[in-house]
Backbone as CSV, one residue per row, in Angstrom:
resi,resn,N_x,N_y,N_z,CA_x,CA_y,CA_z,C_x,C_y,C_z
1,MET,11.145,153.047,111.350,9.903,153.764,111.363,8.863,153.497,110.308
2,ASN,9.275,152.670,109.126,8.476,152.116,107.931,7.498,151.044,108.600
3,ASN,8.302,150.186,109.693,7.380,149.237,109.993,6.101,149.684,110.965
4,THR,6.453,150.649,111.586,5.546,151.420,112.454,4.219,151.927,111.615
5,VAL,4.586,152.699,110.562,3.723,153.159,109.691,2.851,152.012,109.133
6,GLY,3.326,150.932,108.822,2.534,149.699,108.408,1.751,149.185,109.271
7,LYS,2.139,149.225,110.531,1.244,148.623,111.440,-0.020,149.661,111.775
8,ILE,0.364,150.900,111.805,-0.850,152.009,111.799,-1.668,151.751,110.602
9,GLU,-1.133,151.574,109.497,-2.223,151.741,108.331,-3.039,150.452,108.397
10,ARG,-2.573,149.186,109.039,-3.311,147.959,109.079,-4.298,148.384,110.210
11,ILE,-4.183,149.012,111.196,-5.073,149.346,112.350,-6.077,150.318,111.646
12,ARG,-5.506,151.099,110.824,-6.363,151.998,110.320,-7.626,151.392,109.329
13,GLY,-7.069,150.522,108.459,-7.772,149.537,107.714,-8.808,148.887,108.573
14,ASP,-8.408,148.194,109.579,-9.420,147.550,110.571,-10.424,148.434,111.080
15,LEU,-10.062,149.660,111.501,-11.051,150.517,111.976,-12.019,150.947,110.903
16,LYS,-11.484,151.287,109.783,-12.490,151.641,108.695,-13.463,150.545,108.391
17,GLN,-12.875,149.217,108.553,-14.112,148.341,108.222,-15.164,148.269,109.415
18,ILE,-14.649,148.609,110.453,-15.738,148.616,111.684,-16.340,149.741,111.425
19,VAL,-16.150,150.966,111.199,-16.943,152.017,111.007,-17.752,151.996,109.862
20,ASP,-17.333,151.261,108.622,-18.353,151.025,107.669,-19.338,149.990,107.901
21,GLY,-19.137,149.057,108.827,-20.048,148.080,109.216,-21.164,148.458,110.176
22,LEU,-20.969,149.763,110.859,-21.884,150.370,111.816,-23.253,150.697,110.853
23,PRO,-24.331,150.625,111.600,-25.508,150.960,110.859,-25.731,152.533,110.969
24,ALA,-26.245,152.869,109.904,-26.542,154.323,109.660,-27.260,155.116,110.844
25,ARG,-28.008,154.422,111.497,-28.661,155.091,112.502,-27.676,155.352,113.803
26,ASN,-26.571,154.620,113.943,-25.777,154.938,114.888,-24.761,156.140,114.629
27,LYS,-25.247,157.351,114.420,-24.568,158.274,113.873,-23.213,158.868,114.826
28,ILE,-23.440,158.694,115.949,-22.507,159.305,117.007,-21.280,158.468,116.937
29,ALA,-21.655,157.062,116.781,-20.237,155.882,116.713,-19.528,156.322,115.259
30,LYS,-20.358,156.486,114.349,-19.903,156.838,113.074,-18.959,158.002,112.956
31,ASN,-19.501,159.041,113.676,-18.606,160.301,113.640,-17.396,160.158,114.598
32,TYR,-17.361,159.548,115.589,-16.213,159.267,116.331,-15.395,158.282,115.676
33,GLY,-15.827,157.346,114.975,-14.846,156.608,114.000,-14.340,157.380,112.967
34,LYS,-15.146,158.119,112.185,-14.426,159.243,111.362,-13.283,160.153,111.899
35,ASP,-13.592,160.584,112.949,-12.720,161.453,113.840,-11.231,160.617,113.904
36,ALA,-11.491,159.482,114.460,-10.540,158.481,114.747,-9.611,158.247,113.460
37,LEU,-10.064,157.998,112.317,-9.662,157.627,111.048,-8.885,159.106,110.611
38,SER,-9.281,160.211,110.842,-8.642,161.502,110.577,-7.325,161.583,111.433
39,LEU,-7.609,161.240,112.682,-6.251,161.346,113.325,-5.278,160.287,113.181
40,ILE,-5.643,159.116,112.737,-4.646,158.197,112.248,-4.115,158.559,111.017
41,ASP,-4.835,159.265,110.057,-4.217,159.624,108.816,-3.110,160.809,109.085
42,ILE,-3.255,161.703,110.026,-2.503,162.571,110.452,-1.302,162.068,110.906
43,MET,-1.363,160.950,111.770,-0.395,160.197,112.271,0.617,159.555,111.274
44,ILE,-0.069,159.074,110.258,0.856,158.255,109.241,1.268,159.220,108.482
45,ARG,1.016,160.286,108.054,1.467,161.467,107.367,2.911,161.933,107.998
46,ARG,2.649,162.178,109.506,3.775,162.696,109.989,4.906,161.842,110.330
47,LEU,4.448,160.423,110.568,5.630,159.397,110.532,6.175,159.161,109.312
48,SER,5.412,159.307,108.276,6.214,159.133,106.841,7.038,160.248,106.480
49,ASP,6.791,161.352,107.197,7.825,162.545,106.805,9.056,162.568,107.558
50,GLU,9.128,161.790,108.475,10.373,161.456,109.294,11.281,160.779,108.548
């Protein structure tokens, strides 16, 4: 399970870089990206608890 969490954490890092690189005027995409990051954080926490 630890390998899976590591892979998800790397995906989260990549997504965060993409979201941070979006221009401020693109608020909808930034909001969707932040929502996706929150979901990934929940997944990581739940997998880490197993």
